[in-house]
Every structure is written in C-alpha cells, then in structure tokens.
Coordinates of C-alpha atoms in Angstrom, one line a residue:
Chain A
X1 CA -43.9 8.2 -36.3
X2 CA -43.6 4.1 -35.8
X3 CA -46.1 1.7 -35.3
X4 CA -45.6 -1.9 -34.9
X5 CA -48.4 -3.7 -34.8
X6 CA -48.3 -8.1 -33.7
X7 CA -44.4 -8.0 -34.6
X8 CA -43.5 -11.5 -33.9
X9 CA -39.4 -13.3 -35.0
X10 CA -38.5 -15.8 -34.0
X11 CA -34.1 -17.3 -35.2
X12 CA -35.2 -20.8 -35.4
X13 CA -36.2 -22.2 -31.9
X14 CA -35.7 -18.9 -30.6
X15 CA -38.2 -15.9 -29.5
X16 CA -36.3 -12.8 -30.2
X17 CA -39.7 -10.9 -30.6
X18 CA -43.4 -11.9 -29.1
X19 CA -46.3 -10.3 -31.1
X20 CA -45.2 -6.5 -29.4
X21 CA -47.6 -3.8 -30.4
X22 CA -47.1 -0.5 -29.8
X23 CA -46.5 2.9 -31.7
X24 CA -44.4 6.3 -31.3
X25 CA -45.3 9.5 -31.4
X26 CA -43.9 12.7 -33.4
X27 CA -43.1 15.6 -30.4
X28 CA -41.9 12.8 -28.3
X29 CA -38.5 10.9 -27.1
X30 CA -39.7 7.3 -26.7
X31 CA -37.5 5.3 -25.0
X32 CA -37.4 1.4 -25.2
X33 CA -36.4 0.0 -21.4
X34 CA -35.9 -3.4 -21.4
X35 CA -32.8 -6.0 -20.2
X36 CA -30.0 -6.3 -23.0
X37 CA -31.3 -9.6 -24.3
X38 CA -34.9 -8.4 -24.4
X39 CA -35.4 -8.2 -28.2
X40 CA -34.4 -4.4 -28.4
X41 CA -32.0 -4.6 -31.2
X42 CA -34.3 -7.2 -32.5
X43 CA -37.5 -4.6 -32.7
X44 CA -35.1 -1.7 -34.0
X45 CA -33.7 -4.2 -36.8
X46 CA -37.2 -5.3 -37.3
X47 CA -38.1 -2.0 -37.6
X48 CA -35.6 -0.5 -40.3
X49 CA -36.2 -4.0 -43.2
X50 CA -32.8 -6.0 -41.5
X51 CA -34.3 -8.5 -40.8
X52 CA -37.5 -9.6 -41.7
X53 CA -40.3 -10.7 -39.3
X54 CA -41.8 -13.6 -39.0
X55 CA -45.8 -12.4 -38.5
X56 CA -46.9 -8.8 -37.9
X57 CA -45.6 -5.4 -39.9
X58 CA -43.8 -2.2 -39.1
X59 CA -44.0 0.9 -40.7
X60 CA -42.6 4.0 -40.5
X61 CA -45.1 6.7 -41.9
X62 CA -47.2 4.0 -42.4
X63 CA -45.5 2.5 -45.0
X64 CA -42.6 -0.9 -44.1
X65 CA -39.2 0.1 -44.3
X66 CA -37.7 -1.2 -47.6
X67 CA -40.6 0.4 -49.4
X68 CA -38.8 4.2 -48.5
X69 CA -38.1 5.4 -51.6
X70 CA -35.4 8.1 -49.9
X71 CA -35.0 6.3 -46.4
X72 CA -32.2 8.4 -45.1
X73 CA -35.1 11.2 -45.1
X74 CA -37.7 10.3 -43.6
X75 CA -35.3 7.3 -40.6
X76 CA -32.1 7.8 -39.5
X77 CA -31.4 5.1 -37.4
X78 CA -27.8 4.5 -35.0
X79 CA -27.1 0.8 -34.9
X80 CA -26.0 -0.8 -31.6
X81 CA -24.4 -3.5 -33.4
X82 CA -21.0 -2.5 -35.5
X83 CA -22.2 -0.5 -38.8
X84 CA -19.2 1.0 -40.5
X85 CA -16.3 -0.7 -42.7
X86 CA -12.9 0.8 -40.4
X87 CA -10.9 0.5 -43.7
X88 CA -12.6 4.6 -44.6
X89 CA -13.0 7.3 -43.0
X90 CA -15.3 9.0 -41.8
X91 CA -15.8 11.1 -43.7
X92 CA -15.6 8.8 -46.9
X93 CA -18.4 6.5 -45.1
X94 CA -20.9 10.0 -45.1
X95 CA -20.3 10.6 -48.2
X96 CA -21.3 7.5 -49.5
X97 CA -24.0 6.7 -47.4
X98 CA -25.1 11.1 -49.1
X99 CA -25.1 9.8 -52.7
X100 CA -27.0 7.2 -52.8
X101 CA -29.9 10.1 -51.3
X102 CA -28.7 12.4 -53.9
X103 CA -27.6 13.8 -50.3
X104 CA -24.8 17.3 -50.9
X105 CA -21.6 17.4 -49.6
X106 CA -22.6 20.1 -47.8
X107 CA -25.0 17.8 -45.8
X108 CA -22.0 16.0 -44.7
X109 CA -20.0 19.0 -43.9
X110 CA -22.8 20.0 -41.6
X111 CA -23.4 16.9 -40.0
X112 CA -19.5 16.3 -39.0
X113 CA -19.4 19.1 -38.3
X114 CA -23.5 19.1 -35.5
X115 CA -21.4 15.7 -33.8
X116 CA -17.9 17.5 -33.1
X117 CA -16.2 14.8 -35.0
X118 CA -13.9 17.6 -37.9
X119 CA -10.7 16.6 -36.2
X120 CA -10.5 13.1 -36.9
X121 CA -13.3 12.9 -39.7
X122 CA -10.6 12.2 -42.6
X123 CA -9.1 9.3 -40.5
X124 CA -9.7 5.8 -40.7
X125 CA -12.6 4.8 -38.6
X126 CA -10.2 1.1 -37.5
X127 CA -8.3 4.6 -35.0
X128 CA -12.0 5.2 -33.8
X129 CA -12.9 5.2 -30.0
X130 CA -16.1 3.6 -29.5
X131 CA -17.5 7.5 -28.4
X132 CA -16.1 8.4 -31.8
X133 CA -17.6 5.5 -33.1
X134 CA -21.3 6.0 -31.4
X135 CA -21.2 10.2 -32.6
X136 CA -19.9 8.7 -36.5
X137 CA -23.5 7.0 -36.0
X138 CA -24.8 9.6 -35.1
X139 CA -24.2 11.6 -37.8
X140 CA -24.7 9.1 -39.8
X141 CA -28.1 8.8 -38.3
X142 CA -29.2 12.2 -39.5
X143 CA -27.5 12.6 -43.2
X144 CA -31.4 12.7 -44.3
X145 CA -32.4 15.2 -42.0
X146 CA -35.5 12.8 -41.3
X147 CA -38.2 13.1 -39.5
X148 CA -37.9 10.0 -37.4
X149 CA -34.7 9.1 -35.5
X150 CA -34.1 5.9 -33.8
X151 CA -31.2 5.1 -31.9
X152 CA -29.8 1.8 -30.1
X153 CA -28.3 2.0 -27.4
X154 CA -25.9 5.7 -28.0
X155 CA -24.9 6.1 -24.8
X156 CA -22.6 2.7 -25.5
X157 CA -19.0 3.6 -24.7
X158 CA -20.1 8.1 -24.3
X159 CA -17.9 10.0 -22.3
X160 CA -20.3 11.3 -19.5
X161 CA -20.3 14.3 -21.2
X162 CA -21.3 12.6 -24.5
X163 CA -24.3 11.2 -22.8
X164 CA -25.1 14.5 -21.9
X165 CA -24.7 15.5 -25.8
X166 CA -26.8 13.1 -26.6
X167 CA -29.0 13.6 -24.2
X168 CA -30.5 17.7 -25.0
X169 CA -29.5 16.4 -28.6
X170 CA -32.5 14.0 -28.9
X171 CA -34.0 16.3 -26.7
X172 CA -33.9 18.9 -29.5
X173 CA -34.0 16.7 -32.2
X174 CA -38.2 16.1 -29.8
X175 CA -38.9 20.1 -29.5
X176 CA -38.3 20.3 -33.7
X177 CA -41.2 18.0 -34.0
X178 CA -39.2 14.8 -35.1
X179 CA -39.9 11.0 -33.4
X180 CA -37.6 10.3 -31.4
X181 CA -36.8 6.4 -31.0
X182 CA -34.1 5.4 -29.0
X183 CA -33.5 1.6 -26.9
X184 CA -31.6 1.9 -23.0
X185 CA -31.5 -0.8 -20.4
X186 CA -30.7 1.8 -18.2
X187 CA -33.3 2.8 -16.5
X188 CA -31.4 6.2 -15.3
X189 CA -30.8 7.6 -18.4
X190 CA -34.2 6.6 -19.7
X191 CA -35.3 8.4 -17.1
X192 CA -33.5 11.8 -17.7
X193 CA -34.2 11.9 -21.3
X194 CA -36.9 10.5 -22.7
X195 CA -40.8 11.8 -22.1
X196 CA -42.4 8.1 -22.7
X197 CA -41.3 4.1 -22.8
X198 CA -41.6 1.2 -24.4
X199 CA -41.3 -1.7 -21.9
X200 CA -40.5 -5.2 -23.4
X201 CA -38.9 -8.3 -21.8
X202 CA -38.1 -11.5 -23.3
X203 CA -39.4 -10.3 -26.6
X204 CA -42.9 -8.9 -24.9
X205 CA -44.1 -5.7 -24.1
X206 CA -44.0 -5.4 -20.6
X207 CA -45.4 -1.8 -20.2
X208 CA -46.0 0.8 -22.5
X209 CA -46.1 4.4 -20.2
X210 CA -45.3 7.4 -19.3
X211 CA -41.7 7.6 -17.9
X212 CA -43.1 8.8 -14.6
X213 CA -45.5 6.2 -13.5
X214 CA -43.3 4.1 -14.7
X215 CA -40.6 4.7 -12.5
X216 CA -43.5 5.3 -9.6
X217 CA -44.9 1.5 -10.0
X218 CA -40.8 0.4 -10.2
X219 CA -40.3 2.4 -6.8
X220 CA -43.1 1.4 -5.2
X221 CA -41.4 -2.1 -3.8
X222 CA -38.3 -0.2 -2.5
X223 CA -36.1 -1.2 -0.6
X224 CA -35.3 0.9 3.0
X225 CA -31.9 0.5 5.0
X226 CA -31.7 1.8 8.2
X227 CA -29.5 1.0 11.1
X228 CA -30.1 1.5 14.2
X229 CA -28.4 0.6 17.7
X230 CA -31.3 -1.8 18.4
X231 CA -31.5 -3.4 15.6
X232 CA -33.6 -6.7 17.1
X233 CA -36.2 -4.6 18.6
X234 CA -36.6 -2.5 15.7
X235 CA -37.0 -5.5 13.4
X236 CA -39.8 -6.8 15.3
X237 CA -41.5 -3.5 14.9
X238 CA -40.9 -2.9 11.2
X239 CA -42.0 -6.9 11.6
X240 CA -45.2 -6.2 13.3
X241 CA -46.8 -3.5 10.6
X242 CA -45.7 -5.6 7.8
X243 CA -42.3 -4.9 6.6
X244 CA -39.9 -8.4 5.8
X245 CA -36.1 -7.3 7.6
X246 CA -33.1 -8.8 6.5
X247 CA -29.9 -8.8 8.9
X248 CA -26.8 -7.0 7.1
X249 CA -23.3 -7.2 7.3
X250 CA -22.2 -4.0 8.7
X251 CA -25.1 -4.3 11.8
X252 CA -27.6 -3.1 9.2
X253 CA -31.4 -3.4 8.4
X254 CA -32.8 -3.7 4.9
X255 CA -36.4 -2.9 5.1
X256 CA -38.7 -4.7 2.3
X257 CA -42.3 -3.6 2.0
X258 CA -42.1 -0.4 3.4
X259 CA -41.2 3.1 2.6
X260 CA -38.7 5.6 3.8
X261 CA -41.4 7.3 5.7
X262 CA -43.3 4.5 7.5
X263 CA -39.7 2.6 9.4
X264 CA -38.9 6.7 10.1
X265 CA -42.4 7.1 11.4
X266 CA -42.4 3.3 12.9
X267 CA -39.2 4.0 15.0
X268 CA -39.6 7.3 16.7
X269 CA -43.6 5.8 17.4
X270 CA -41.1 3.8 19.5
X271 CA -38.9 5.6 20.8
X272 CA -35.7 3.9 19.2
X273 CA -32.9 5.2 17.5
X274 CA -31.7 5.4 14.2
X275 CA -28.7 6.1 12.7
X276 CA -29.6 5.4 9.2
X277 CA -32.4 5.2 7.1
X278 CA -31.6 5.2 3.1
X279 CA -34.3 4.2 0.3
X280 CA -32.5 1.8 -1.9
X281 CA -32.1 3.0 -5.5
X282 CA -34.7 0.7 -7.3
X283 CA -32.4 -1.6 -9.7
X284 CA -33.3 -2.3 -13.2
X285 CA -34.1 -6.3 -12.0
X286 CA -36.2 -5.8 -9.0
X287 CA -37.9 -3.0 -12.0
X288 CA -38.3 -5.5 -14.4
X289 CA -39.5 -8.2 -10.9
X290 CA -41.9 -5.7 -9.9
X291 CA -44.1 -4.8 -13.1
X292 CA -43.3 -8.9 -14.4
X293 CA -45.3 -9.2 -11.3
X294 CA -48.6 -8.6 -12.2
X295 CA -48.3 -9.2 -15.5
X296 CA -47.6 -13.0 -14.5
X297 CA -50.4 -13.2 -12.3
X298 CA -52.6 -11.1 -15.2
X299 CA -52.1 -14.1 -18.1
X300 CA -51.8 -16.7 -16.0
X301 CA -52.9 -18.2 -18.6
X302 CA -51.3 -18.7 -21.2
X303 CA -49.2 -21.7 -21.6
X304 CA -45.7 -22.6 -20.0
X305 CA -42.7 -20.8 -21.0
X306 CA -44.5 -18.7 -23.0
X307 CA -45.9 -16.2 -20.6
X308 CA -43.4 -12.6 -20.1
X309 CA -43.4 -12.5 -16.7
X310 CA -41.7 -15.9 -16.5
X311 CA -38.9 -15.2 -13.8
X312 CA -36.6 -12.2 -15.4
X313 CA -34.0 -13.0 -13.1
X314 CA -31.4 -13.0 -16.3
X315 CA -32.4 -10.5 -17.6
X316 CA -31.5 -7.3 -15.9
X317 CA -27.5 -8.4 -16.0
X318 CA -26.1 -7.1 -13.3
X319 CA -26.8 -3.0 -13.7
X320 CA -27.3 -1.1 -10.9
X321 CA -28.1 2.3 -10.7
Chain B
X1 CA -17.4 20.0 -28.6
X2 CA -19.9 22.1 -30.9
X3 CA -23.2 20.9 -30.6
X4 CA -24.3 20.7 -26.9
X5 CA -27.0 23.1 -27.7
X6 CA -30.1 21.9 -29.8
X7 CA -29.4 21.2 -33.3
X8 CA -30.1 23.4 -36.1
X9 CA -30.6 21.3 -39.1
X10 CA -31.4 22.8 -42.7
X11 CA -34.4 21.5 -43.9
X12 CA -33.7 20.3 -47.4
X13 CA -36.1 18.4 -48.5
X14 CA -35.9 17.6 -51.6
X15 CA -37.5 13.7 -50.7
X16 CA -35.6 12.5 -53.8
X17 CA -34.9 9.1 -53.7
X18 CA -32.5 6.2 -54.1
X19 CA -32.0 5.5 -57.3
X20 CA -29.5 2.8 -58.9
X21 CA -26.7 5.4 -60.3
X22 CA -27.0 6.7 -57.1
X23 CA -25.9 3.8 -55.5
X24 CA -23.3 3.6 -58.7
X25 CA -21.8 6.6 -57.7
X26 CA -21.8 5.5 -53.8
X27 CA -20.3 2.8 -54.3
X28 CA -17.4 4.4 -56.8
X29 CA -16.8 6.0 -53.7
X30 CA -16.1 3.1 -51.4
X31 CA -14.6 1.2 -53.6
X32 CA -11.5 4.5 -53.9
X33 CA -11.8 5.2 -50.2
X34 CA -10.3 1.5 -49.6
X35 CA -6.8 1.1 -48.8
X36 CA -6.7 -2.2 -49.5
X37 CA -8.9 -1.9 -52.5
X38 CA -6.6 -0.3 -54.5
X39 CA -3.3 -2.4 -53.3
X40 CA -5.5 -5.0 -54.9
X41 CA -6.0 -3.2 -58.0
X42 CA -2.8 -2.0 -58.5
X43 CA -1.1 -4.8 -57.2
X44 CA -3.3 -6.9 -60.0
X45 CA -2.2 -4.4 -62.9
X46 CA 1.5 -5.4 -62.5
X47 CA 0.8 -8.3 -62.2
X48 CA -0.6 -7.9 -66.0
X49 CA 1.1 -5.6 -67.0
X50 CA 4.4 -6.6 -65.3
X51 CA 4.5 -10.3 -66.1
X52 CA 4.7 -10.8 -69.7
X53 CA 7.7 -8.9 -70.5
X54 CA 9.8 -9.9 -67.0
X55 CA 8.4 -13.6 -68.5
X56 CA 10.3 -11.8 -71.9
X57 CA 13.0 -10.5 -70.2
X58 CA 14.3 -14.0 -69.5
X59 CA 13.6 -16.2 -72.0
X60 CA 15.8 -13.3 -74.2
X61 CA 18.8 -13.5 -71.0
X62 CA 18.6 -17.1 -71.9
X63 CA 18.4 -17.3 -75.3
X64 CA 21.5 -18.6 -76.2
X65 CA 21.4 -21.6 -74.1
X66 CA 17.6 -22.4 -74.8
X67 CA 17.9 -25.2 -77.0
X68 CA 16.1 -25.3 -80.9
X69 CA 13.1 -26.6 -79.9
X70 CA 12.4 -24.4 -76.5
X71 CA 12.5 -20.6 -79.4
X72 CA 10.3 -22.5 -82.0
X73 CA 7.9 -23.1 -78.4
X74 CA 7.8 -19.7 -77.2
X75 CA 4.5 -18.0 -77.7
X76 CA 4.3 -14.4 -78.1
X77 CA 1.3 -13.6 -77.3
X78 CA 0.5 -16.5 -73.9
X79 CA 4.2 -15.7 -72.9
X80 CA 3.0 -12.0 -72.6
X81 CA -0.2 -12.2 -71.1
X82 CA 0.9 -14.4 -68.4
X83 CA 1.0 -12.3 -65.1
X84 CA -3.3 -13.0 -65.6
X85 CA -3.5 -15.8 -63.6
X86 CA -1.6 -13.5 -60.8
X87 CA -3.9 -10.8 -61.4
X88 CA -6.9 -13.2 -61.3
X89 CA -6.5 -13.9 -58.2
X90 CA -5.7 -10.6 -57.5
X91 CA -9.2 -9.1 -58.9
X92 CA -11.1 -12.8 -57.8
X93 CA -9.9 -12.1 -54.0
X94 CA -11.1 -8.0 -54.2
X95 CA -14.4 -9.3 -55.7
X96 CA -15.1 -11.7 -52.4
X97 CA -13.6 -9.4 -50.2
X98 CA -16.2 -5.9 -51.7
X99 CA -19.1 -8.2 -50.4
X100 CA -17.5 -9.6 -48.0
X101 CA -15.6 -6.5 -46.7
X102 CA -18.4 -4.7 -45.1
X103 CA -20.6 -8.5 -43.7
X104 CA -17.8 -8.6 -41.8
X105 CA -17.2 -4.9 -40.7
X106 CA -20.7 -3.9 -40.2
X107 CA -21.3 -1.3 -43.1
X108 CA -23.5 -4.1 -44.8
X109 CA -26.2 -2.8 -43.1
X110 CA -25.4 0.9 -43.7
X111 CA -25.6 0.2 -46.9
X112 CA -28.8 -1.4 -46.9
X113 CA -30.5 0.9 -44.5
X114 CA -29.2 3.7 -47.2
X115 CA -30.8 0.6 -49.8
X116 CA -33.2 -1.3 -48.5
X117 CA -34.4 -2.4 -51.6
X118 CA -31.0 -4.3 -51.8
X119 CA -30.7 -6.0 -54.9
X120 CA -28.9 -2.6 -56.6
X121 CA -25.6 -2.4 -54.1
X122 CA -25.9 -5.8 -55.2
X123 CA -25.9 -4.1 -59.6
X124 CA -23.7 -1.5 -58.5
X125 CA -21.3 -2.9 -56.5
X126 CA -20.7 -5.6 -59.8
X127 CA -20.7 -3.2 -62.2
X128 CA -18.6 -1.0 -60.5
X129 CA -16.0 -3.2 -59.9
X130 CA -16.5 -5.1 -62.7
X131 CA -15.5 -1.8 -65.3
X132 CA -12.8 -0.8 -63.0
X133 CA -11.4 -3.8 -63.4
X134 CA -12.4 -4.4 -67.2
X135 CA -10.7 -0.9 -67.8
X136 CA -7.9 -1.8 -65.8
X137 CA -7.3 -4.8 -66.9
X138 CA -7.4 -3.8 -70.9
X139 CA -4.9 -1.2 -70.8
X140 CA -2.7 -3.4 -69.0
X141 CA -2.6 -6.4 -70.8
X142 CA -2.1 -4.0 -73.6
X143 CA 1.3 -2.2 -72.0
X144 CA 1.9 -6.1 -70.5
X145 CA 1.6 -7.4 -74.6
X146 CA 2.9 -4.0 -76.2
X147 CA 6.0 -4.8 -73.8
X148 CA 7.1 -8.1 -74.3
X149 CA 6.9 -7.6 -77.7
X150 CA 9.9 -5.1 -77.0
X151 CA 11.8 -7.3 -75.6
X152 CA 10.8 -10.7 -77.9
X153 CA 11.4 -8.3 -80.8
X154 CA 15.3 -8.7 -79.8
X155 CA 15.8 -11.8 -80.9
X156 CA 12.6 -11.6 -84.0
X157 CA 9.7 -14.2 -81.9
X158 CA 8.2 -11.1 -81.6
X159 CA 4.0 -10.4 -82.5
X160 CA 2.2 -7.3 -84.9
X161 CA -1.6 -6.6 -82.5
X162 CA -2.7 -7.4 -85.8
X163 CA -0.6 -11.4 -86.0
X164 CA -3.3 -14.2 -85.4
X165 CA -5.5 -14.2 -81.0
X166 CA -3.1 -11.7 -80.5
X167 CA -6.1 -8.9 -80.0
X168 CA -8.5 -12.1 -79.0
X169 CA -6.3 -12.5 -76.2
X170 CA -5.5 -9.5 -75.7
X171 CA -9.3 -8.6 -74.6
X172 CA -10.3 -11.8 -74.1
X173 CA -7.3 -12.0 -70.2
X174 CA -9.0 -8.8 -69.4
X175 CA -12.9 -10.5 -69.8
X176 CA -11.5 -13.7 -67.8
X177 CA -11.0 -11.5 -65.3
X178 CA -13.4 -9.7 -65.7
X179 CA -15.8 -12.1 -65.0
X180 CA -14.2 -14.0 -62.4
X181 CA -14.3 -10.8 -60.6
X182 CA -17.8 -10.8 -61.3
X183 CA -18.0 -14.1 -60.2
X184 CA -16.8 -13.7 -57.1
X185 CA -18.5 -10.4 -55.6
X186 CA -21.7 -12.4 -55.9
X187 CA -20.0 -15.6 -54.0
X188 CA -19.1 -13.1 -51.2
X189 CA -22.4 -12.3 -51.5
X190 CA -23.3 -15.9 -51.1
X191 CA -20.7 -16.9 -48.0
X192 CA -20.5 -13.5 -46.2
X193 CA -16.8 -14.3 -45.1
X194 CA -13.6 -13.6 -47.2
X195 CA -12.2 -16.8 -46.4
X196 CA -15.2 -19.1 -47.2
X197 CA -15.2 -17.2 -50.4
X198 CA -12.2 -16.7 -51.8
X199 CA -12.0 -20.8 -50.5
X200 CA -15.1 -21.0 -52.5
X201 CA -13.1 -20.2 -55.1
X202 CA -10.4 -21.4 -54.8
X203 CA -11.7 -24.6 -55.0
X204 CA -13.7 -24.5 -57.8
X205 CA -10.9 -23.1 -60.1
X206 CA -7.8 -25.1 -58.6
X207 CA -8.8 -27.9 -56.8
X208 CA -12.1 -28.8 -58.6
X209 CA -9.7 -29.2 -61.7
X210 CA -7.8 -30.9 -60.2
X211 CA -10.5 -33.9 -58.3
X212 CA -11.8 -34.4 -62.0
X213 CA -8.2 -35.5 -63.3
X214 CA -8.2 -38.4 -60.8
X215 CA -11.5 -39.8 -62.3
X216 CA -11.3 -42.2 -64.9
X217 CA -10.2 -40.7 -68.2
X218 CA -13.5 -40.9 -70.1
X219 CA -15.8 -39.7 -67.2
X220 CA -12.8 -36.5 -66.6
X221 CA -12.0 -35.6 -70.7
X222 CA -16.3 -35.4 -70.6
X223 CA -16.6 -33.1 -67.5
X224 CA -12.8 -31.1 -68.6
X225 CA -15.2 -28.5 -71.5
X226 CA -17.3 -27.7 -68.3
X227 CA -15.3 -27.1 -65.4
X228 CA -15.2 -23.3 -64.7
X229 CA -11.1 -23.0 -64.9
X230 CA -11.4 -24.5 -68.2
X231 CA -14.1 -23.2 -70.1
X232 CA -12.7 -19.0 -69.0
X233 CA -9.5 -19.8 -70.3
X234 CA -9.6 -20.4 -73.5
X235 CA -10.5 -17.2 -74.2
X236 CA -7.9 -15.7 -72.0
X237 CA -4.6 -17.6 -74.8
X238 CA -3.8 -17.8 -77.5
X239 CA -2.6 -21.3 -78.4
X240 CA -5.6 -23.8 -78.3
X241 CA -5.7 -26.1 -75.2
X242 CA -7.2 -29.2 -75.8
X243 CA -10.4 -30.5 -74.3
X244 CA -12.0 -27.4 -74.4
X245 CA -15.1 -25.3 -76.3
X246 CA -13.9 -22.4 -78.8
X247 CA -12.4 -19.3 -76.5
X248 CA -16.2 -17.6 -77.2
X249 CA -18.2 -20.8 -76.3
X250 CA -15.9 -22.1 -72.9
X251 CA -16.4 -18.0 -72.1
X252 CA -20.2 -17.9 -72.5
X253 CA -20.3 -21.2 -70.9
X254 CA -17.8 -19.2 -68.2
X255 CA -20.7 -16.1 -68.1
X256 CA -23.5 -18.6 -67.9
X257 CA -22.3 -20.0 -65.3
X258 CA -21.3 -16.1 -63.3
X259 CA -24.7 -15.4 -64.2
X260 CA -26.3 -17.9 -61.8
X261 CA -24.7 -17.6 -59.5
X262 CA -25.3 -14.1 -59.7
X263 CA -28.9 -15.1 -59.2
X264 CA -28.4 -17.1 -56.1
X265 CA -26.5 -14.6 -54.8
X266 CA -29.6 -12.4 -54.9
X267 CA -32.1 -14.3 -53.9
X268 CA -30.1 -14.7 -50.8
X269 CA -29.0 -11.5 -50.5
X270 CA -33.1 -10.0 -50.8
X271 CA -34.2 -12.5 -48.3
X272 CA -31.6 -13.5 -45.8
X273 CA -31.3 -11.2 -42.9
X274 CA -28.3 -9.0 -42.9

C-alpha cells in the first residue's frame, strides 16, 4: 500500500509535483498515467526516498521509505533512469544489492532465471540492450520478494514479446495480492495492464479512477472519419445535428462531436452513400485535453498559471495510438 | 523466455534489514567486481612496490658516474619508497571514482534504494576502500623497501628495517596514501563528477602549493605547513621537510582535513536529492 498525501516537489522555481494525494491499494495493478514531463518519475522518486518532498508525505505500508529497515523486502523498484553500474556484470549488480539485506545468492539466481537473463548475467551491463537492461531492473525489483512493486515506464525498450511478458508478470504479482504501481505515458499500455488509474498532468492529479471509466470518458469526444461521394451534402447534414466537419486531404471528412453511429444513421436517413466510416482512436493528447477541460472549469478560481488545466498541448509528446 | 506465466516467488521474509556489516559486504563486492577498480589498485601496488627498486637499480648502475656528493645524498629509505606519489595519484583517482562512478552510471539510485539512510553507504565505502588500500600499500611499501635495499647493497648504501625512520616511513607511506584515498572518496561524494573530483584533488595537492609559493615569502612560509600536501608528506618520508610540522603532527592535521571533508560529504549526501 502506497499513500501519497499533499505531495509537493519544487526544483527551484519549477513545480514538478503539486499537492498530489492518492492511494495505491494492494491486489491491483495501478497505472500511473501522464505525458512525459508530467511528474510521474518525480513522484516515484519521492515515494522511494531518492528526492525529498518540498511538502507532503509519501509512505509505503505506513512508513516513509527512509524509515523502512528492510526496504528491498518491502518495495521493489524499477526506475526509468539507469540505476546500474555499466562496468559490473548483471549478476554482481544483483549480488551487491542482495548483500545489503542478507538476501542469499540462491535468490539472485532465482530472479535471474525469472527474468530470463541466465545467458548474459555474467556479462558486463554496459553491453546490454535496452530490453536486457529492463529485465535486469525487474530482477532487482523482485530481489527482496517485495509486497509492493513500483515500476517507472517498464515497457520502455522492450520488444512486443517483452511487453507481453512484463504485462503478465505484473498481473501475476497483483493477483498474489501485491501492490503494483506502474507508470506509463502510453494509454494503450495502461488499457491492457492496469486495473486502476491515477492520471497526472503538469504535476497535478487529473483523475483517480478505474481504467474503463477513464477510457470511456476519454473516448467520448473521439472524432469519426467518414468518406462519401457526396461529402459536401453530408457535411451539411452533420452540421445540422451538431457535428463539426473538417476536410481531410484525401477528400474524407473528420467529424467532431458525433459518434460513428450518429454519423451513419444521419447519412442513412438522408440516403447519402458512405464509402468509409471509421471511429478514430483517441490520442493521448486528445484524452488529456478532454479530461483536463473539465478541470479548468472546475478550478476556475485558481490563480493564473497554477491551473491544472492549462494548455496541455506539449504534454502528449506526439504519442499516437 | 522463461516466465510468461505468473512467477512463483518464494515467500521468504525473514525481515532482517539493512545493517552496516551487510552494506560493507556489499561495498566489498562492488569494489572487486569492477575491472577499472582492479586495474587502479594493481597500478598503485606496482608503483609502490616497483618504482623504489627501479630507482635503486638506476642509481646503482650509474654508480661509477656519480660524484661523491651524489653518492652521499642517496637516501636509501626515501628512494626505496619513491613510488608513493604515483601510488597516491592512482588511489586518489580511484577514491573519487568509487563515488562518482555511481553517480555517473546512476548506480547511486540503486545503492540508496537498498540503503535509504544513505550514510551507511558512505561509511562502508570509506571503510572498505581504506582497508584495502592500507593493506595493499603496507605490503607494497615493504616489497619496495626490501627490494630496493637488496639492490642498494651492491654498493653498501642499503639500510635495514631497523634504521631510524625506516619503519615509520614505510607505514607512513601506506597511511598517507590511505588517508588521501579516503579524502578523495569524500571529495567525490561532494562533487559527484569524476572530472570535478579529480580536478579538486589535483588543485589541492598540486596547484595550491604553487599558488602559495608565489605569495610574499613570510606569508608563504606561514601557510606552508598547513597545506594538505605538506601536512601529508612528512610522515611518508624519512628526510625531514623544511618548514613543516613533525611527521605525526602533520599527519594528524591531514586526518583532520579528511575528517572535515567527510563531514561535509555526509551532510550533503544525506540532504541532497539523489
């Protein structure tokens, strides 16, 4: 169980995390979603005692990380930033960490096998691929058989097989009753892995919800792509029922404000032929825009520049589904 | 890959925590599992053990060309330990890198997650590094001394271990190099960058004395004994230095400097974001 209360971190003038409050419960995979630069890594570093909060607290099982007497046995962590000496072999890296807690060599062998690194564990980490590095990080996180696992962008650098592997691993850990907290800037990754979602943007809490309702909320405003030989007539019809059309370069229309069903029904009612009707996927950017739009209205009283809903255009980092 | 199914993790939670002896054990592993560390220690050892005999060999081979005065100024103790400056440099660089190597690679985050109180990491590093350096340098200094004396014996300028200052200089070399290494671990902790840490060491030991030299001589003479380089050198040589404290007095001062730098390092390590 991870409890974050009023957590705030400023780096000089820059606000990295502002007044975050949430709880990560055991038995679920809790996704920590936000665009690059939203404060996910900072939050995790605060939880792991690597950075000091400006205000507020982060506790694991009721205690600050620094006060845990056997941290690796309670929390396993995979950071996004490198945290391994490249000159050491993977096995010796794990061994050195294990020795701080009196964890036996046998356990080192176990986690090496668990992540499938047997063949390269004795080689220097400097020669590891990104994916092998991630597997080593997962091995380090599981070394102490912790009840809480914190992973920052674990899918980074993994191939599709590796991503499937880590997804199943995390689900398995949660099914064993552990607390699993993982961050990602990819919504698709969260849809497939997480049960619950904590969404942040610009260092502030945007949503604390379950995955299904977040996706539903985010997809509500998704545009529809439609192609018709009578595009102009169709645009007129759709405009009449509250849609907003945008002409695409290939002659198709991008319709905002209407679902695919509404577009198809309207066309059928007017006898307009359709050659294509595609609900477009919500991009992460769209999702954040739509979700944070509500927050702007909700927080209108906040001072200028301190609003959680300030333009998030830079947040999505070009990630498209 | 091996684990596409959910993993079977053994539930062995004897909640034994992080202790200083365990962190020391871990730092011992860390020290010996890096190729660069082994090479640096090897280099320091070879310099300390081999340079003295080499100097002796050169002096003995040129014996017939040496003037009488040159023959008299051969100091068999200091010449046999002549490699100590090079050994000190190798140990200093390695000392800086035991810490900065972790910051540079990000390993420090793993170290702090395993030992979140942080200070045990610093104490363990200091202890392991100092102990290893001290043992290696004592052995190397003895080898260098005895090897050189065997060579000096050719023209009977050799001395025995029981000669005045001989043992003091042998252990002195090892102690001074060890204290320098410890100071450099602390410097590395403060600076967190390899280049900066080494620059700081070079600045304090090689540039600072030069700067003091260009001051008015009264001021320079007053400052000289307090320089870390001067304070540390006395104990490592048999020949007394001009304008300096006693060998042990100077070393005590140098240890004081090391302690002060270590305290600063400890405070910063505890306070700063990793």
